[in-house]
Amino acid sequence: MSKKFGVVMLVCALIVTLLPGMTVYAASSTIAKSVGNSNPLIDHHLGADPFALTYNGRVYLYMSSDNYEYNSDGTIKENSFANLKSVFVISSEDMVNWTDHGAVPVAGANGANGGQGIAKWAGASWAPAAAVKNINGKDKFFLYFANGAGGIGVLTADSPIGPWSDPLGKALVTTATPGMSGVVWLFDPAVFVDDDGTGYLYCGGGIPGGSNPTQEQRANPKTARVLKLGSDMTSIVGSASTIDAPFMFEDSGIHKYNGTYYYSYCINFSGTHPADKPAGEIGYMTSQSPMGPFTYAGHFLKNPGVFFGAGGNNHHSVFNLNNQWYVAYHAQTVSLALYGAGKGYRSPHINKLVHNGNGSIQEVSANYAGISQLINLNPYNRVEAETIGWNGGILTEKCQAAGGPVSNQNVTSIHSGDWIAVGDADFGAGGAKSFKANIASVTGGQIEIRLDSITGSLVGTLSVPSTGGLQSWREVETTISGATGVHKVFFVFTGSGTGNLFNIDYWQFSQNNPGSSTGTTYEAETGTLLVNAVAETINSGYTGSGYVNFTAYSDASVQWSNIYCAVSGTKNIKFRYALETGTRNLDIYVNGVKVISNAAFNATGSWTSWAEKTIQVTMNSGTNTLKAVTTGTEGPNIDSVNVSAQY
């Protein structure tokens, strides 16, 4: 987050606070992401041109570093893209709570990024793309970026959040690369690693013909390219191939579905367009080879102005997480909410993407609602404070606390009435007994811990002392009462100071000892992960608010992530289930490891007749995960699991 943007946001908050008739908490309104919605993904800062990489159950978004630009009188001017010198990174496992990983200082020419730029030859870093590939038994990560519109560079790392280095010290792709002649804008990379480990890079754009192109040049620019990458992902093999994308403008995208390769792109705004190639929308082509040739097949994402009222360029990335397809894209929603006009400043969004049975793609319904939370958050793990579902008034910045993740951030610019919140944290049946946070402060204040809203049930208050500085860190703890089950959690900040009250690095709850020899029951429908499974209430006789019905014969699953055991050892796991006929099998996983293969569940006689099956597994002391996965048969309906010997 740039200092200039942070100052402007703070000034805006203070202005709103002082409006006549408003309370002191008026500054704590959300900007664009309303509580309960998932779009935009974040609104405490911007992020454009999102590219999605999925890894170990999380999606990482890499974005151009949109930051506000100002006229001499302090007003916001139209985005000139002069600030696109870094790559913003955020990630999530649930699509609601996003962790801010800060900015990768990519561009390093002419002292960019305060002299800390990684690629010393590059003056800009536009529209990033990322990939992971296992090389010599180790996962390696690759971050591709455009040096303006003049070439493609690449950085490498051993994790999806860095630290990053420049392996080449120069551009990977330039106009001199074989096959790149005729590309007007050499930018907007997309990267894809095929099932055999071969990497491919897609890029290019623009319309030939200068300021007065012909209709033919508009309709068939021939400025998109695909290049085969070397086994190291940092070299080019052979010559680039042209993708004859009709009405090509920019924004290459690539994904593979059911053996077919889908190249997608933003259709240009110039000339006369046929109905199947609408201006400013995302079109797509298909091929049986990653190198093409590709055939135009349709379009699936309208210009963001259609959905949100501020148009501009259209940029997207298609990805799969937990067997569901999504599209990430940007829209000018945050700047529109702040200033009444987008002015070219963009923010990331995600909505579902659906392939039809014939392989065509349905039109995406972009909206503010976004994706419902996929899994519950575990509040008994360390949670970075910059993991945010919704917020009012705060910013993030680079954190100097020891022991954090790469590019660790902290929440800052905290004033009385500001707040952060996370969606659907599962406290379990036993509930939480205490809360701690890593705090740095000069002024001090309080953190009110509330459930479900900023005025919801108060379950604890953390008093924040002065620690001697805003980067002098100390863990502070308080007791918790009344936090059980699944809730949104709001951290409401209060204090008497007028400046930044304190900074927060991370927080964590501790769990009550359930203390029951009969065990603890976990309802299936509140499981923290449902993949190819749905919560239903169709068949009677269930406990709680429903049961889980598996919707796929293989790899459908339900997972519970907050199973607490006071001591390690053998536990009795009692499944309450219903099955009309036959026998169905489930694989059982504990803490990510398969411990039972094909556990047999016999028929109960009907879908409304519930029975119990007990299996034994070994669990660790503390918090465990338990997962049941279908193995090629339909699977029983699961009502709940009871885990005994937790006392």
XYZ file of C-alpha atoms in Angstrom:
647
model
C 0.000 0.000 0.000
C 1.504 3.313 -1.017
C 1.763 6.040 1.590
C -0.055 8.465 -0.689
C -3.061 6.159 -1.091
C -3.116 5.511 2.644
C -3.167 9.227 3.413
C -6.023 9.831 0.977
C -8.093 7.011 2.480
C -7.453 8.361 5.964
C -8.481 11.860 4.918
C -11.673 10.491 3.344
C -12.459 8.645 6.568
C -11.929 11.746 8.686
C -14.097 13.873 6.409
C -16.953 11.390 6.675
C -16.524 11.283 10.446
C -17.039 15.017 10.726
C -20.176 15.247 8.605
C -23.030 16.848 10.576
C -25.460 14.433 12.221
C -23.200 11.386 11.893
C -21.863 9.373 14.786
C -18.184 8.955 15.538
C -18.438 5.541 13.874
C -19.459 6.890 10.448
C -15.879 6.484 9.233
C -16.252 2.745 9.733
C -18.559 2.113 6.786
C -17.450 -0.401 4.195
C -16.413 1.114 0.874
C -17.700 -1.345 -1.732
C -17.694 -4.864 -0.224
C -20.810 -5.003 1.932
C -21.034 -7.527 4.764
C -22.416 -10.746 3.318
C -21.152 -10.038 -0.204
C -17.925 -11.431 -1.623
C -17.237 -8.861 -4.372
C -15.060 -6.911 -4.682
C -12.665 -9.319 -2.996
C -10.959 -6.481 -1.124
C -11.689 -2.783 -0.776
C -8.919 -1.550 1.533
C -6.778 -1.171 -1.591
C -7.042 -1.665 -5.347
C -5.844 -4.435 -7.654
C -6.172 -4.839 -11.427
C -5.679 -7.533 -14.088
C -6.103 -10.485 -11.666
C -4.460 -13.783 -12.556
C -5.332 -16.858 -10.470
C -2.993 -19.657 -9.365
C -4.378 -22.499 -7.242
C -2.021 -24.325 -4.905
C -2.640 -26.589 -1.907
C -6.303 -25.681 -1.609
C -5.803 -21.912 -1.882
C -6.211 -19.512 -4.752
C -3.563 -16.816 -5.131
C -4.372 -13.709 -7.143
C -1.576 -11.665 -8.708
C -2.624 -8.159 -9.717
C -1.350 -4.951 -11.280
C -0.684 -2.316 -8.636
C -3.370 0.268 -9.354
C -2.899 3.228 -7.005
C -4.597 6.596 -7.187
C -2.954 9.455 -9.080
C -3.582 13.100 -8.235
C -3.878 16.442 -9.910
C -1.920 19.392 -8.509
C -4.972 20.461 -6.502
C -5.194 17.055 -4.812
C -8.139 15.725 -6.798
C -8.105 12.268 -8.340
C -7.187 12.144 -12.010
C -7.768 9.450 -14.588
C -5.557 6.387 -14.214
C -2.502 6.712 -16.465
C -1.095 3.361 -15.239
C 2.104 5.125 -14.146
C 1.924 3.351 -10.774
C 2.005 -0.167 -12.241
C 5.479 -1.068 -11.002
C 4.607 -3.774 -8.438
C 2.426 -6.862 -8.227
C -0.184 -7.088 -5.470
C -0.802 -10.605 -4.091
C -3.802 -11.853 -2.106
C -4.962 -15.397 -1.349
C -7.911 -17.295 0.084
C -9.100 -20.840 0.760
C -12.738 -19.844 1.166
C -13.374 -16.997 -1.359
C -14.563 -14.578 1.344
C -11.619 -14.064 3.695
C -8.614 -12.808 1.722
C -5.066 -12.585 3.073
C -3.124 -9.550 1.889
C 0.438 -10.573 1.000
C 1.516 -7.052 0.091
C 3.327 -5.931 -3.036
C 6.099 -7.645 -4.979
C 8.457 -4.792 -6.007
C 9.018 -5.986 -9.572
C 10.180 -2.990 -11.625
C 13.695 -1.846 -10.741
C 14.808 0.500 -13.540
C 15.538 4.123 -12.666
C 15.170 3.524 -8.944
C 11.587 2.217 -9.177
C 10.063 0.814 -5.996
C 12.387 2.910 -3.868
C 15.420 1.197 -5.342
C 14.146 -2.211 -4.184
C 12.834 -3.361 -7.566
C 13.788 -6.950 -8.402
C 13.979 -6.705 -12.223
C 16.545 -3.922 -12.604
C 15.993 -3.764 -16.368
C 12.199 -3.260 -16.174
C 10.451 0.085 -15.819
C 6.973 -1.363 -15.246
C 5.117 -4.524 -14.278
C 1.731 -4.835 -15.941
C -0.825 -7.658 -15.884
C 1.033 -10.490 -14.112
C 0.558 -14.233 -14.528
C 1.823 -17.060 -12.326
C 2.457 -20.800 -12.516
C 3.848 -23.634 -10.404
C 5.830 -26.589 -11.704
C 7.593 -29.419 -9.951
C 11.218 -29.404 -11.048
C 13.625 -32.020 -9.686
C 11.168 -32.968 -6.973
C 10.537 -29.429 -5.742
C 7.704 -27.025 -6.505
C 8.968 -23.869 -8.203
C 6.889 -20.756 -8.813
C 7.083 -18.414 -11.785
C 5.735 -14.859 -11.976
C 5.463 -13.404 -15.500
C 4.856 -9.704 -16.096
C 4.815 -7.138 -18.886
C 7.371 -4.333 -19.019
C 4.736 -1.887 -20.188
C 3.797 -3.030 -23.688
C 7.362 -3.829 -24.721
C 8.226 -7.301 -23.426
C 7.606 -10.108 -20.937
C 9.805 -10.823 -17.915
C 9.800 -13.618 -15.353
C 10.643 -13.929 -11.651
C 11.065 -17.179 -9.695
C 10.463 -18.273 -6.099
C 10.097 -21.332 -3.873
C 6.649 -20.325 -2.605
C 3.628 -18.607 -4.172
C 4.322 -15.462 -2.125
C 8.076 -15.271 -2.653
C 10.668 -14.109 -1.983
C 11.173 -13.538 -5.711
C 14.324 -13.241 -7.796
C 15.125 -12.410 -11.433
C 16.817 -15.452 -13.021
C 17.536 -13.831 -16.388
C 18.351 -10.207 -15.684
C 16.544 -9.318 -18.898
C 13.232 -9.862 -20.682
C 12.163 -13.402 -21.538
C 10.171 -12.330 -24.615
C 10.769 -9.274 -26.813
C 9.740 -8.208 -30.306
C 12.986 -9.844 -31.477
C 11.870 -13.270 -30.218
C 11.162 -15.526 -33.220
C 7.519 -15.316 -34.243
C 6.759 -12.091 -32.336
C 6.955 -9.746 -35.311
C 3.661 -7.934 -35.895
C 2.599 -7.847 -32.230
C 1.512 -4.262 -31.491
C 1.346 -4.560 -27.696
C 3.684 -7.162 -26.207
C 1.975 -7.539 -22.845
C -0.797 -9.318 -20.857
C 0.838 -12.726 -20.393
C -1.056 -15.861 -19.408
C 0.812 -19.023 -18.464
C -0.318 -22.635 -18.493
C 1.421 -25.870 -17.446
C -0.059 -28.905 -19.192
C -0.561 -32.335 -17.669
C 2.811 -33.506 -19.029
C 4.634 -30.607 -17.318
C 5.174 -28.548 -20.467
C 4.657 -24.821 -20.027
C 3.104 -22.405 -22.520
C 3.024 -18.602 -22.520
C 0.259 -16.587 -24.208
C 0.542 -12.838 -24.779
C 0.109 -9.934 -27.182
C -2.577 -7.545 -28.341
C -3.315 -4.312 -30.133
C -4.607 -3.401 -33.573
C -2.178 -2.798 -36.456
C -2.535 0.199 -38.741
C -1.742 2.987 -36.294
C -4.396 5.637 -35.709
C -6.442 4.686 -38.784
C -6.709 0.877 -39.053
C -8.834 -0.749 -41.708
C -11.882 -2.846 -40.840
C -9.882 -5.944 -41.780
C -7.111 -4.974 -39.350
C -9.694 -4.418 -36.628
C -11.443 -7.709 -37.327
C -8.292 -9.819 -37.762
C -5.401 -8.115 -35.942
C -3.342 -11.326 -35.676
C -1.504 -9.896 -32.648
C -1.977 -12.778 -30.165
C 0.822 -15.304 -29.717
C 1.564 -18.580 -27.930
C 5.108 -19.688 -27.094
C 6.326 -23.029 -25.796
C 8.422 -22.674 -22.659
C 11.534 -24.675 -21.896
C 11.576 -27.232 -19.115
C 12.983 -24.539 -16.811
C 9.974 -22.244 -17.532
C 12.419 -19.369 -18.090
C 13.387 -20.053 -21.711
C 11.585 -20.249 -25.059
C 11.527 -23.294 -27.333
C 11.205 -22.644 -31.065
C 9.125 -19.862 -32.570
C 5.900 -18.251 -31.359
C 2.679 -19.264 -33.109
C 0.033 -16.747 -34.107
C -3.455 -17.086 -32.613
C -5.855 -15.608 -35.151
C -8.249 -14.246 -32.538
C -10.988 -12.183 -34.234
C -11.218 -8.583 -33.002
C -8.309 -9.230 -30.609
C -7.606 -6.369 -28.218
C -5.671 -7.642 -25.165
C -5.884 -9.869 -22.069
C -4.828 -13.415 -22.982
C -6.310 -16.225 -20.894
C -5.909 -19.988 -21.062
C -7.440 -23.039 -19.382
C -8.029 -26.699 -20.163
C -11.367 -28.455 -19.694
C -12.118 -32.093 -20.586
C -9.062 -32.274 -22.837
C -9.893 -29.096 -24.787
C -7.764 -25.951 -24.598
C -9.624 -22.658 -24.207
C -7.899 -19.439 -25.251
C -9.826 -16.372 -24.089
C -9.262 -12.660 -24.601
C -10.812 -9.199 -24.522
C -12.547 -8.304 -27.788
C -11.573 -4.855 -29.080
C -13.793 -1.769 -29.198
C -12.932 -0.695 -32.729
C -14.886 -0.943 -35.977
C -18.099 -2.791 -36.774
C -18.667 -5.982 -34.806
C -20.861 -8.967 -35.635
C -23.282 -10.019 -32.901
C -21.176 -12.983 -31.765
C -18.104 -10.809 -31.152
C -19.397 -7.942 -28.970
C -17.030 -5.073 -28.173
C -15.313 -5.103 -24.784
C -16.440 -8.601 -23.819
C -14.393 -11.745 -23.175
C -14.391 -14.038 -26.193
C -12.981 -17.533 -26.357
C -11.555 -20.014 -28.831
C -10.919 -23.752 -28.563
C -8.282 -26.175 -29.794
C -7.087 -29.722 -29.270
C -3.515 -28.439 -28.894
C -2.103 -25.765 -26.568
C -0.277 -24.293 -29.573
C -3.434 -24.125 -31.690
C -4.863 -23.614 -34.189
C -7.780 -22.161 -32.205
C -11.337 -21.743 -33.481
C -13.621 -18.979 -32.256
C -16.443 -20.410 -30.116
C -18.239 -17.518 -28.413
C -18.073 -15.101 -25.497
C -18.795 -15.469 -21.759
C -18.130 -12.246 -19.788
C -19.669 -8.903 -20.625
C -17.821 -5.655 -20.019
C -17.811 -4.770 -16.291
C -19.697 -1.568 -17.075
C -22.767 -3.685 -17.877
C -22.845 -5.072 -14.339
C -21.361 -2.308 -12.194
C -21.827 0.972 -14.050
C -18.176 1.736 -14.776
C -16.728 0.191 -17.927
C -13.186 0.384 -19.247
C -11.011 -2.533 -20.211
C -11.980 -6.115 -19.449
C -9.387 -8.454 -17.931
C -9.948 -11.980 -16.663
C -8.484 -15.305 -15.539
C -10.284 -18.683 -15.520
C -9.330 -21.182 -12.810
C -10.459 -24.309 -10.995
C -10.531 -24.690 -7.209
C -11.836 -27.855 -5.547
C -13.459 -29.065 -8.796
C -15.385 -25.848 -9.374
C -14.625 -23.377 -12.169
C -14.426 -19.632 -11.576
C -13.440 -16.475 -13.406
C -11.503 -13.644 -11.790
C -11.890 -10.214 -13.373
C -11.651 -6.566 -12.430
C -14.177 -3.742 -12.192
C -14.028 -0.148 -11.028
C -16.300 -0.725 -8.037
C -14.148 0.653 -5.212
C -13.198 3.873 -6.976
C -16.802 4.251 -8.127
C -18.001 3.956 -4.514
C -15.414 6.443 -3.254
C -15.511 9.082 -5.976
C -18.695 8.520 -7.949
C -16.678 7.657 -11.061
C -14.338 4.779 -11.769
C -11.627 6.921 -13.408
C -9.905 3.721 -14.563
C -8.999 2.359 -11.095
C -9.833 -1.305 -10.766
C -10.575 -3.926 -8.099
C -10.695 -7.757 -8.217
C -13.880 -9.851 -8.374
C -14.721 -13.562 -8.771
C -17.847 -15.329 -10.015
C -18.627 -18.910 -11.018
C -17.973 -20.097 -14.567
C -19.955 -22.995 -16.034
C -19.069 -25.227 -18.986
C -22.083 -26.686 -20.768
C -22.304 -30.341 -21.690
C -21.181 -29.572 -25.249
C -18.100 -27.714 -23.997
C -19.405 -24.193 -24.601
C -19.207 -21.675 -21.747
C -22.261 -20.051 -20.218
C -22.465 -16.288 -19.869
C -21.106 -15.319 -16.463
C -23.423 -13.411 -14.144
C -21.056 -10.897 -12.561
C -22.377 -9.342 -9.362
C -21.532 -8.052 -5.899
C -22.727 -11.244 -4.182
C -19.826 -13.273 -5.554
C -19.017 -16.718 -4.155
C -20.504 -18.027 -0.918
C -17.908 -19.039 1.645
C -16.503 -22.450 0.668
C -15.218 -23.616 4.051
C -15.384 -22.333 7.586
C -12.411 -20.498 9.027
C -10.590 -22.194 11.913
C -10.224 -19.538 14.643
C -7.944 -21.806 16.681
C -5.171 -21.463 14.125
C -3.015 -18.362 13.918
C -4.864 -15.990 11.587
C -3.026 -13.079 10.016
C -4.872 -9.859 10.867
C -4.623 -8.922 7.204
C -6.939 -11.873 6.462
C -10.076 -9.839 5.928
C -13.630 -10.618 4.913
C -14.943 -7.085 5.395
C -13.611 -3.930 6.978
C -14.288 -0.342 7.810
C -11.576 2.322 7.797
C -8.356 0.289 7.973
C -5.293 -0.136 5.769
C -2.461 -2.671 5.587
C 1.290 -2.161 5.522
C 4.540 -4.117 5.632
C 5.110 -5.634 9.062
C 8.411 -5.866 10.936
C 7.236 -8.424 13.501
C 9.389 -11.547 13.784
C 8.136 -14.962 12.787
C 5.541 -14.026 10.199
C 5.070 -15.232 6.631
C 7.022 -13.892 3.655
C 6.076 -10.264 2.982
C 4.131 -10.224 6.237
C 1.619 -7.400 6.543
C -0.180 -5.850 9.497
C -3.432 -3.959 9.826
C -2.865 -0.256 10.469
C -4.555 3.161 10.282
C -6.862 2.057 13.095
C -9.132 4.716 14.584
C -11.947 4.464 17.092
C -14.929 2.834 15.372
C -12.885 1.118 12.661
C -13.163 -2.648 12.368
C -12.231 -5.803 10.514
C -14.285 -8.993 10.196
C -13.959 -12.566 8.973
C -16.728 -14.761 7.656
C -17.968 -18.019 9.185
C -15.465 -19.015 11.858
C -16.271 -22.380 13.443
C -15.799 -22.310 17.231
C -17.175 -25.829 17.618
C -19.482 -27.144 20.315
C -17.023 -26.495 23.132
C -16.408 -22.915 22.112
C -13.528 -20.543 22.718
C -12.036 -19.748 26.117
C -9.478 -17.049 25.250
C -8.245 -14.719 22.524
C -4.800 -13.298 21.871
C -3.421 -10.844 19.347
C 0.028 -9.572 18.442
C -0.180 -5.808 18.899
C 2.052 -2.766 18.429
C 0.935 0.575 19.832
C 1.885 3.976 21.143
C -1.597 5.106 22.151
C -3.375 1.870 23.076
C -7.108 1.164 23.034
C -9.480 -1.793 22.998
C -10.625 -4.519 20.638
C -14.241 -5.540 21.092
C -14.814 -9.084 19.840
C -18.364 -9.404 18.537
C -20.319 -12.079 16.687
C -22.111 -11.581 13.360
C -22.123 -7.745 13.222
C -20.325 -4.675 14.552
C -23.047 -4.416 17.199
C -23.470 -8.158 17.705
C -22.990 -10.224 20.840
C -19.882 -9.098 22.757
C -17.883 -12.208 23.696
C -14.711 -10.494 24.884
C -12.747 -7.249 25.052
C -8.980 -7.061 24.620
C -7.280 -4.118 26.308
C -4.374 -2.916 24.189
C -1.525 -1.262 26.107
C 1.196 0.943 24.710
C 4.054 -1.267 23.530
C 6.434 1.607 22.882
C 6.031 1.875 19.118
C 3.943 0.948 16.110
C 6.426 -1.796 15.179
C 7.197 -2.886 18.755
C 5.189 -6.089 19.072
C 3.632 -7.838 22.083
C 1.087 -10.630 22.459
C -1.924 -9.569 24.547
C -4.641 -11.977 25.744
C -8.171 -11.881 27.164
C -10.888 -14.351 28.142
C -13.809 -15.247 25.846
C -17.334 -16.283 26.799
C -20.240 -17.272 24.560
C -18.395 -18.009 21.316
C -19.672 -21.397 20.108
C -20.768 -22.659 16.719
C -20.270 -20.869 13.399
C -20.260 -17.062 13.282
C -18.862 -14.082 11.478
C -16.359 -12.461 13.842
C -16.041 -8.679 14.092
C -13.093 -6.959 15.741
C -14.269 -3.447 16.595
C -11.556 -0.982 17.584
C -12.096 1.715 20.192
C -9.905 4.282 21.901
C -9.534 7.931 22.835
C -6.622 8.859 20.607
C -7.071 10.745 17.331
C -4.223 9.064 15.452
C -3.461 5.443 14.705
C -4.446 3.615 17.899
C -2.448 0.444 17.259
C -1.359 -2.101 14.647
C -2.332 -5.798 14.566
C -0.133 -8.575 13.206
C -2.162 -11.724 13.920
C -4.829 -13.144 16.210
C -5.829 -16.552 17.572
C -8.516 -18.059 19.814
C -7.937 -21.019 22.146
C -10.545 -23.734 22.598
C -12.368 -24.902 25.688
C -11.842 -28.503 26.746
C -15.131 -30.177 25.734
C -14.908 -32.345 28.876
C -17.398 -35.036 27.809
C -16.760 -38.771 27.929
C -19.659 -39.245 25.511
C -17.746 -37.266 22.918
C -18.635 -34.270 20.822
C -21.016 -34.350 17.881
C -20.179 -32.426 14.704
C -23.041 -31.856 12.284
C -22.180 -32.789 8.699
C -23.942 -29.778 7.190
C -21.630 -27.459 9.149
C -18.519 -29.228 7.893
C -15.739 -26.840 6.991
C -15.335 -28.250 3.483
C -17.948 -29.655 1.128
C -16.667 -30.772 -2.296
C -19.258 -32.213 -4.699
C -21.591 -32.419 -1.713
C -24.591 -30.376 -0.617
C -26.464 -29.766 2.617
C -30.091 -30.932 2.362
C -33.272 -31.133 4.428
C -35.350 -33.268 2.037
C -35.342 -36.515 4.052
C -36.648 -36.414 7.623
C -35.081 -37.757 10.795
C -31.842 -35.780 10.760
C -30.456 -33.845 13.707
C -29.232 -30.264 13.572
C -30.164 -28.202 10.508
C -29.754 -30.863 7.813
C -27.512 -33.575 6.424
C -24.941 -33.943 3.617
C -25.725 -35.608 0.295
C -22.748 -36.532 -1.889
C -23.329 -35.446 -5.501
C -20.436 -37.308 -7.156
C -19.434 -40.972 -7.041
C -15.719 -40.217 -6.705
C -13.833 -37.566 -4.740
C -16.922 -36.009 -3.182
C -16.114 -35.142 0.410
C -17.115 -33.552 3.674
C -14.447 -32.316 6.072
C -14.468 -31.152 9.677
C -11.454 -28.996 10.579
C -11.998 -28.151 14.258
C -12.023 -31.515 16.040
C -10.343 -30.951 19.373
C -8.628 -33.701 21.373
C -7.165 -32.973 24.775
C -4.805 -35.928 24.446
C -3.575 -37.945 21.491
C -4.608 -41.531 20.971
C -7.296 -43.788 19.525
C -10.721 -42.164 19.072
C -14.096 -43.666 18.281
C -15.649 -41.945 15.258
C -19.399 -42.591 15.082
C -21.053 -41.701 11.758
C -24.838 -41.186 11.768
C -25.984 -41.987 8.230
C -28.834 -43.136 5.981
C -28.669 -45.383 2.903
C -31.650 -46.844 1.088
C -30.096 -49.933 -0.512
C -26.766 -51.617 -1.091
C -23.369 -50.873 0.405
C -21.410 -47.658 -0.058
C -17.741 -47.054 0.726
C -15.900 -43.994 2.053
C -12.184 -43.296 2.477
C -11.397 -41.672 5.817
C -8.639 -39.076 6.216
C -7.223 -37.650 9.448
C -5.084 -34.526 9.231
C -4.749 -34.956 5.480
C -3.594 -38.609 5.610
C -5.774 -41.517 4.471
C -6.166 -43.813 7.479
C -9.016 -46.099 6.298
C -9.740 -47.216 2.745
C -13.239 -48.190 1.645
C -15.006 -48.122 4.986
C -18.273 -49.955 4.238
C -21.648 -48.371 5.066
C -24.500 -50.888 4.802
C -28.089 -50.082 3.835
C -30.403 -48.731 6.540
C -33.561 -49.493 4.539
C -34.546 -45.978 3.487
C -33.199 -42.440 3.224
C -35.176 -41.553 6.367
C -33.865 -44.456 8.467
C -30.714 -43.383 10.289
C -28.093 -45.758 11.675
C -24.643 -45.480 13.222
C -21.287 -46.850 12.119
C -18.257 -46.604 14.399
C -14.671 -46.671 13.219
C -11.464 -46.094 15.151
C -8.711 -43.686 14.188
C -5.718 -42.070 15.873
C -5.798 -38.322 16.443
C -3.308 -35.823 17.812
C -3.747 -33.630 20.845
C -5.131 -30.256 19.866
C -7.091 -29.495 16.692
C -7.519 -32.226 14.049
C -9.218 -32.534 10.658
C -11.450 -35.449 9.661
C -12.564 -36.041 6.069
C -14.838 -38.623 4.408
C -14.441 -39.120 0.627
C -16.513 -41.146 -1.852
C -14.594 -43.868 -3.712
C -16.638 -44.607 -6.815
C -20.019 -45.280 -5.259
C -22.771 -42.812 -4.459
C -22.061 -42.643 -0.744
C -24.510 -42.569 2.172
C -26.166 -39.401 3.424
C -24.200 -38.198 6.455
C -26.049 -36.516 9.315
C -23.221 -36.099 11.844
C -20.076 -37.565 13.364
C -19.413 -38.078 17.054
C -15.807 -38.138 18.238
C -15.364 -39.736 21.649
C -12.531 -39.897 24.185
C -11.874 -36.162 23.948
C -11.779 -35.708 27.708
